[in-house]
């Protein structure tokens, strides 16, 4: 059973930094853009998500999100998705990003290290199915992947 429909990283102006969509109802670029604009409008002015994970119930989706500096982390599930699991995904994603990026999680640093953010997401979710939510395990896998790539390139 798919738990995650989409994972989206946006900046504080509503521009998508990275997005991975796994749900057929958000398959077209037009629907994705409309969805991104909608969640940005509904979440941009919230201050509590700067410290905590928040939940935004929508008509067809449950959106769980957290802000960090000038970035917004969104994890999207179906309207009936387990909110606790979605919260654990966004928290694990955020914590792994903080660890891998040495607590410098801002738009510029993420864009310079986007491959790490993508690896983090790929280690956590595959086609909507949760693989791992423990940020320490995810971080170790991402760092190990990078070391293997570096070693292969040096040899």
Coordinates of N, CA and C in Angstrom, one line a residue:
X1 N 0.8 -1.2 0.0 CA 0.0 0.0 0.0 C 0.9 1.2 0.0
X2 N 0.6 2.1 -0.9 CA 1.4 3.4 -1.0 C 1.0 4.3 0.1
X3 N 2.0 4.8 0.8 CA 1.8 5.8 1.9 C 2.0 7.2 1.4
X4 N 3.0 7.4 0.6 CA 3.4 8.7 0.2 C 3.0 9.0 -1.3
X5 N 2.3 10.1 -1.5 CA 1.9 10.4 -2.9 C 2.9 11.4 -3.5
X6 N 3.5 12.2 -2.7 CA 4.5 13.2 -3.3 C 5.4 13.7 -2.2
X7 N 6.6 14.1 -2.6 CA 7.5 14.7 -1.7 C 8.0 16.0 -2.4
X8 N 7.8 17.1 -1.8 CA 8.1 18.4 -2.5 C 8.9 19.3 -1.6
X9 N 9.9 19.9 -2.1 CA 10.8 20.9 -1.4 C 10.6 22.2 -2.2
X10 N 10.1 23.2 -1.5 CA 9.9 24.5 -2.1 C 10.7 25.6 -1.3
X11 N 11.0 26.7 -2.0 CA 11.6 27.8 -1.3 C 10.5 28.7 -0.7
X12 N 10.8 29.7 0.0 CA 9.9 30.6 0.7 C 9.1 31.5 -0.3
X13 N 9.4 31.4 -1.5 CA 8.7 32.2 -2.5 C 7.7 31.3 -3.3
X14 N 7.7 30.0 -3.0 CA 6.7 29.1 -3.6 C 7.3 28.4 -4.9
X15 N 8.6 28.6 -5.1 CA 9.3 27.9 -6.2 C 9.7 26.5 -5.8
X16 N 9.4 25.5 -6.7 CA 9.8 24.2 -6.4 C 11.3 24.0 -6.6
X17 N 12.0 23.5 -5.5 CA 13.4 23.2 -5.6 C 13.5 21.8 -6.1
X18 N 12.7 20.9 -5.6 CA 12.7 19.5 -6.0 C 11.3 18.9 -5.7
X19 N 10.8 18.0 -6.6 CA 9.6 17.3 -6.3 C 9.6 15.9 -6.9
X20 N 9.0 15.0 -6.1 CA 8.9 13.6 -6.6 C 7.5 13.2 -6.4
X21 N 6.8 13.0 -7.5 CA 5.4 12.6 -7.4 C 5.2 11.1 -7.7
X22 N 4.4 10.5 -6.9 CA 4.2 9.0 -7.0 C 2.7 8.7 -7.1
X23 N 1.9 9.7 -7.3 CA 0.4 9.4 -7.3 C -0.1 9.7 -8.7
X24 N -0.9 8.9 -9.3 CA -1.5 9.1 -10.6 C -2.3 10.3 -10.7
X25 N -3.0 10.7 -9.6 CA -3.8 11.9 -9.7 C -3.0 13.2 -9.7
X26 N -1.7 13.2 -9.5 CA -0.8 14.3 -9.7 C 0.2 14.1 -10.8
X27 N -0.2 13.3 -11.8 CA 0.8 12.9 -12.8 C 1.2 14.0 -13.8
X28 N 0.3 14.9 -14.1 CA 0.6 15.9 -15.1 C 1.3 17.1 -14.5
X29 N 2.1 17.8 -15.3 CA 2.8 18.9 -14.8 C 1.9 20.1 -14.4
X30 N 0.7 20.2 -15.1 CA -0.3 21.2 -14.8 C -0.9 21.0 -13.4
X31 N -1.2 19.7 -13.1 CA -1.8 19.4 -11.8 C -0.8 19.6 -10.7
X32 N 0.4 19.2 -11.0 CA 1.5 19.4 -10.0 C 1.7 20.9 -9.6
X33 N 1.7 21.7 -10.7 CA 1.9 23.1 -10.4 C 0.7 23.7 -9.7
X34 N -0.5 23.4 -10.0 CA -1.7 23.8 -9.3 C -1.6 23.4 -7.8
X35 N -1.3 22.1 -7.6 CA -1.2 21.6 -6.3 C -0.1 22.3 -5.5
X36 N 1.0 22.6 -6.1 CA 2.1 23.3 -5.4 C 1.7 24.7 -5.0
X37 N 1.0 25.4 -5.9 CA 0.5 26.7 -5.6 C -0.5 26.7 -4.5
X38 N -1.4 25.7 -4.5 CA -2.4 25.6 -3.5 C -1.8 25.4 -2.1
X39 N -0.9 24.4 -2.0 CA -0.3 24.2 -0.7 C 0.6 25.4 -0.2
X40 N 1.2 26.0 -1.2 CA 2.0 27.2 -0.8 C 1.1 28.3 -0.2
X41 N 0.0 28.6 -0.9 CA -0.9 29.6 -0.4 C -1.4 29.3 1.0
X42 N -1.7 28.0 1.2 CA -2.3 27.7 2.5 C -1.3 27.5 3.6
X43 N 0.0 27.5 3.3 CA 1.0 27.3 4.4 C 2.0 28.4 4.5
X44 N 2.2 29.2 3.6 CA 3.3 30.2 3.6 C 3.3 31.1 4.8
X45 N 2.1 31.5 5.3 CA 2.1 32.4 6.4 C 2.1 31.8 7.8
X46 N 2.1 30.5 7.9 CA 2.1 29.8 9.2 C 3.4 29.9 9.8
X47 N 3.5 30.3 11.1 CA 4.7 30.5 11.8 C 5.1 29.2 12.6
X48 N 4.1 28.4 13.0 CA 4.3 27.3 13.9 C 5.1 26.2 13.2
X49 N 5.0 26.1 11.9 CA 5.8 25.1 11.2 C 7.3 25.4 11.1
X50 N 7.6 26.5 11.6 CA 9.1 26.9 11.7 C 9.8 26.0 12.8
X51 N 9.0 25.6 13.8 CA 9.6 24.8 14.8 C 9.0 23.3 14.8
X52 N 7.8 23.2 14.4 CA 7.2 21.9 14.5 C 6.7 21.4 13.1
X53 N 6.3 20.1 13.1 CA 5.7 19.6 11.9 C 4.2 19.9 12.0
X54 N 3.6 20.3 10.9 CA 2.2 20.7 10.9 C 1.4 19.8 9.8
X55 N 0.1 19.7 10.0 CA -0.7 18.9 9.1 C -1.7 19.8 8.4
X56 N -1.9 19.6 7.1 CA -2.8 20.3 6.4 C -3.8 19.4 5.7
X57 N -5.0 19.1 6.2 CA -5.9 18.3 5.5 C -6.5 19.0 4.3
X58 N -6.4 18.3 3.1 CA -7.0 18.9 1.9 C -8.1 18.0 1.4
X59 N -8.8 18.3 0.3 CA -9.9 17.5 -0.2 C -9.4 16.1 -0.5
X60 N -8.4 15.9 -1.3 CA -8.0 14.6 -1.7 C -6.7 14.1 -1.1
X61 N -6.0 15.0 -0.3 CA -4.7 14.7 0.2 C -4.5 15.1 1.6
X62 N -3.6 14.5 2.3 CA -3.1 15.0 3.6 C -1.7 15.5 3.4
X63 N -1.4 16.7 3.7 CA -0.1 17.3 3.5 C 0.5 17.6 4.9
X64 N 1.7 17.0 5.1 CA 2.4 17.3 6.3 C 3.7 18.0 6.0
X65 N 4.0 19.1 6.7 CA 5.1 20.0 6.3 C 5.8 20.5 7.5
X66 N 7.0 21.1 7.1 CA 7.9 21.7 8.1 C 8.7 22.7 7.3
X67 N 9.0 23.8 8.0 CA 9.9 24.9 7.3 C 11.2 24.9 8.0
X68 N 12.2 25.2 7.2 CA 13.6 25.4 7.7 C 14.2 26.5 6.9
X69 N 14.6 27.6 7.6 CA 15.1 28.8 7.0 C 14.2 29.2 5.8
X70 N 14.8 29.2 4.6 CA 14.0 29.6 3.4 C 13.4 28.4 2.6
X71 N 13.3 27.3 3.2 CA 12.8 26.1 2.6 C 11.5 25.5 3.3
X72 N 10.7 24.9 2.5 CA 9.5 24.2 3.0 C 9.5 22.8 2.6
X73 N 9.5 21.9 3.5 CA 9.5 20.4 3.3 C 8.1 19.9 3.3
X74 N 7.6 19.3 2.2 CA 6.2 18.8 2.2 C 6.2 17.3 1.9
X75 N 5.4 16.5 2.6 CA 5.2 15.1 2.3 C 3.7 15.0 2.2
X76 N 3.3 14.4 1.1 CA 1.8 14.3 0.8 C 1.4 12.9 0.7
X77 N 0.3 12.6 1.3 CA -0.4 11.3 1.3 C -1.8 11.4 0.9
X78 N -2.5 10.3 0.8 CA -3.9 10.4 0.4 C -4.7 11.0 1.6
X79 N -5.9 11.3 1.3 CA -6.8 11.9 2.4 C -6.9 11.0 3.6
X80 N -6.8 9.7 3.4 CA -6.9 8.7 4.4 C -5.6 8.2 5.0
X81 N -4.5 8.8 4.5 CA -3.2 8.3 5.0 C -3.0 8.5 6.5
X82 N -2.1 7.7 7.0 CA -1.8 7.8 8.4 C -0.9 9.0 8.6
X83 N -1.5 10.0 9.3 CA -0.8 11.3 9.6 C 0.5 11.1 10.4
X84 N 0.5 10.1 11.3 CA 1.7 9.9 12.1 C 2.9 9.4 11.2
X85 N 2.6 8.5 10.3 CA 3.6 8.0 9.4 C 4.1 9.2 8.5
X86 N 3.2 10.0 8.0 CA 3.6 11.1 7.2 C 4.5 12.1 8.0
X87 N 4.1 12.3 9.3 CA 4.9 13.2 10.1 C 6.3 12.6 10.3
X88 N 6.4 11.3 10.5 CA 7.7 10.6 10.7 C 8.6 10.7 9.4
X89 N 7.9 10.7 8.2 CA 8.7 10.8 7.0 C 9.2 12.2 6.9
X90 N 8.4 13.3 7.1 CA 8.9 14.6 7.0 C 10.0 14.9 8.0
X91 N 9.8 14.4 9.2 CA 10.8 14.6 10.3 C 12.1 13.9 9.9
X92 N 12.0 12.7 9.5 CA 13.2 11.9 9.1 C 13.9 12.6 7.9
X93 N 13.2 13.1 7.0 CA 13.8 13.7 5.8 C 14.5 15.0 6.2
X94 N 13.8 15.8 7.1 CA 14.4 17.0 7.6 C 15.7 16.8 8.4
X95 N 15.6 15.8 9.3 CA 16.8 15.5 10.2 C 17.9 15.0 9.3
X96 N 17.6 14.1 8.4 CA 18.7 13.6 7.5 C 19.3 14.7 6.7
X97 N 18.5 15.6 6.2 CA 19.1 16.7 5.4 C 19.9 17.6 6.3
X98 N 19.5 17.9 7.5 CA 20.3 18.7 8.5 C 21.6 18.0 8.7
X99 N 21.6 16.7 9.0 CA 22.8 15.9 9.2 C 23.8 15.9 8.1
X100 N 23.3 15.6 6.9 CA 24.1 15.4 5.7 C 24.7 16.8 5.3
X101 N 23.9 17.9 5.5 CA 24.3 19.2 5.0 C 24.9 20.0 6.2
X102 N 25.3 19.4 7.2 CA 25.9 20.0 8.4 C 25.1 21.2 9.0
X103 N 23.8 20.9 9.1 CA 22.8 21.9 9.6 C 22.8 23.2 8.8
X104 N 23.2 23.2 7.6 CA 23.1 24.4 6.7 C 22.0 24.1 5.7
X105 N 20.8 24.0 6.1 CA 19.7 23.7 5.2 C 19.0 25.0 4.8
X106 N 19.5 25.5 3.7 CA 18.9 26.7 3.1 C 18.9 26.5 1.5
X107 N 18.2 27.3 0.8 CA 18.0 27.1 -0.6 C 19.4 27.0 -1.3
X108 N 20.3 27.8 -1.1 CA 21.6 27.8 -1.8 C 22.4 26.5 -1.5
X109 N 22.4 26.1 -0.3 CA 23.2 24.9 0.1 C 22.5 23.7 -0.5
X110 N 21.2 23.6 -0.4 CA 20.5 22.5 -1.0 C 20.7 22.4 -2.5
X111 N 20.6 23.5 -3.2 CA 20.8 23.5 -4.6 C 22.2 23.0 -5.0
X112 N 23.2 23.4 -4.2 CA 24.6 23.0 -4.4 C 24.8 21.5 -4.1
X113 N 24.0 21.0 -3.3 CA 24.1 19.6 -2.8 C 22.8 18.8 -3.1
X114 N 22.1 19.1 -4.2 CA 20.8 18.5 -4.5 C 20.9 17.0 -4.6
X115 N 22.0 16.5 -5.1 CA 22.1 15.0 -5.2 C 22.0 14.3 -3.8
X116 N 22.4 15.0 -2.8 CA 22.2 14.4 -1.4 C 20.7 14.4 -1.0
X117 N 20.0 15.5 -1.3 CA 18.6 15.6 -1.0 C 17.8 14.5 -1.8
X118 N 18.2 14.3 -3.0 CA 17.5 13.3 -3.8 C 17.8 11.9 -3.3
X119 N 19.1 11.6 -2.9 CA 19.5 10.3 -2.3 C 18.7 10.1 -1.0
X120 N 18.6 11.1 -0.2 CA 17.8 11.0 1.0 C 16.4 10.5 0.8
X121 N 15.8 11.2 -0.2 CA 14.4 10.8 -0.5 C 14.3 9.4 -1.1
X122 N 15.3 9.1 -2.0 CA 15.3 7.7 -2.6 C 15.5 6.6 -1.5
X123 N 16.3 6.9 -0.5 CA 16.5 6.0 0.6 C 15.3 5.8 1.5
X124 N 14.4 6.8 1.5 CA 13.3 6.8 2.4 C 12.0 6.2 1.7
X125 N 11.8 6.6 0.5 CA 10.6 6.2 -0.2 C 10.9 5.7 -1.6
X126 N 10.2 4.6 -2.0 CA 10.3 4.1 -3.3 C 8.9 3.9 -3.9
X127 N 8.6 4.7 -4.9 CA 7.3 4.6 -5.5 C 6.1 4.6 -4.6
X128 N 6.2 5.5 -3.6 CA 5.2 5.7 -2.6 C 5.2 4.8 -1.4
X129 N 6.1 3.8 -1.4 CA 6.2 2.9 -0.3 C 7.4 3.3 0.6
X130 N 7.2 3.3 1.9 CA 8.2 3.7 2.9 C 9.2 2.6 3.0
X131 N 10.5 3.0 2.8 CA 11.6 2.0 3.0 C 12.3 2.2 4.3
X132 N 12.5 3.5 4.7 CA 13.2 3.8 6.0 C 12.8 5.2 6.4
X133 N 12.6 5.3 7.7 CA 12.3 6.7 8.2 C 13.2 7.1 9.3
X134 N 14.2 6.3 9.7 CA 15.2 6.6 10.7 C 16.2 7.5 10.0
X135 N 16.3 8.8 10.4 CA 17.2 9.7 9.8 C 18.7 9.3 9.9
X136 N 19.1 8.7 11.0 CA 20.5 8.2 11.1 C 20.8 7.1 10.1
X137 N 19.9 6.2 9.9 CA 20.1 5.1 9.0 C 20.2 5.7 7.6
X138 N 19.3 6.6 7.2 CA 19.2 7.2 5.9 C 20.5 8.0 5.7
X139 N 20.9 8.8 6.6 CA 22.2 9.6 6.5 C 23.4 8.6 6.3
X140 N 23.5 7.5 7.0 CA 24.6 6.6 6.8 C 24.6 6.0 5.4
X141 N 23.4 5.7 4.9 CA 23.3 5.1 3.6 C 23.7 6.1 2.5
X142 N 23.3 7.4 2.7 CA 23.6 8.4 1.7 C 25.1 8.7 1.7
X143 N 25.7 8.8 2.9 CA 27.2 9.0 3.0 C 27.9 7.8 2.4
X144 N 27.5 6.6 2.7 CA 28.1 5.4 2.2 C 28.0 5.4 0.6
X145 N 26.8 5.7 0.1 CA 26.7 5.8 -1.4 C 27.7 6.8 -2.0
X146 N 27.9 7.9 -1.3 CA 28.8 8.9 -1.8 C 30.3 8.4 -1.7
X147 N 30.6 7.7 -0.7 CA 32.0 7.2 -0.5 C 32.2 6.1 -1.6
X148 N 31.2 5.3 -1.9 CA 31.4 4.3 -3.0 C 31.6 4.9 -4.3
X149 N 30.8 6.0 -4.6 CA 31.0 6.7 -5.9 C 32.3 7.3 -6.0
X150 N 32.8 8.0 -4.9 CA 34.1 8.6 -4.9 C 35.2 7.6 -5.1
X151 N 35.1 6.4 -4.4 CA 36.1 5.4 -4.5 C 36.1 4.8 -5.9
X152 N 35.0 4.6 -6.5 CA 34.9 4.1 -7.9 C 35.5 5.1 -8.9
X153 N 35.3 6.4 -8.7 CA 35.9 7.4 -9.5 C 37.4 7.6 -9.4
X154 N 37.9 7.3 -8.2 CA 39.3 7.4 -7.9 C 40.1 6.2 -8.5
X155 N 39.4 5.1 -8.6 CA 40.1 3.8 -9.0 C 40.1 3.6 -10.4

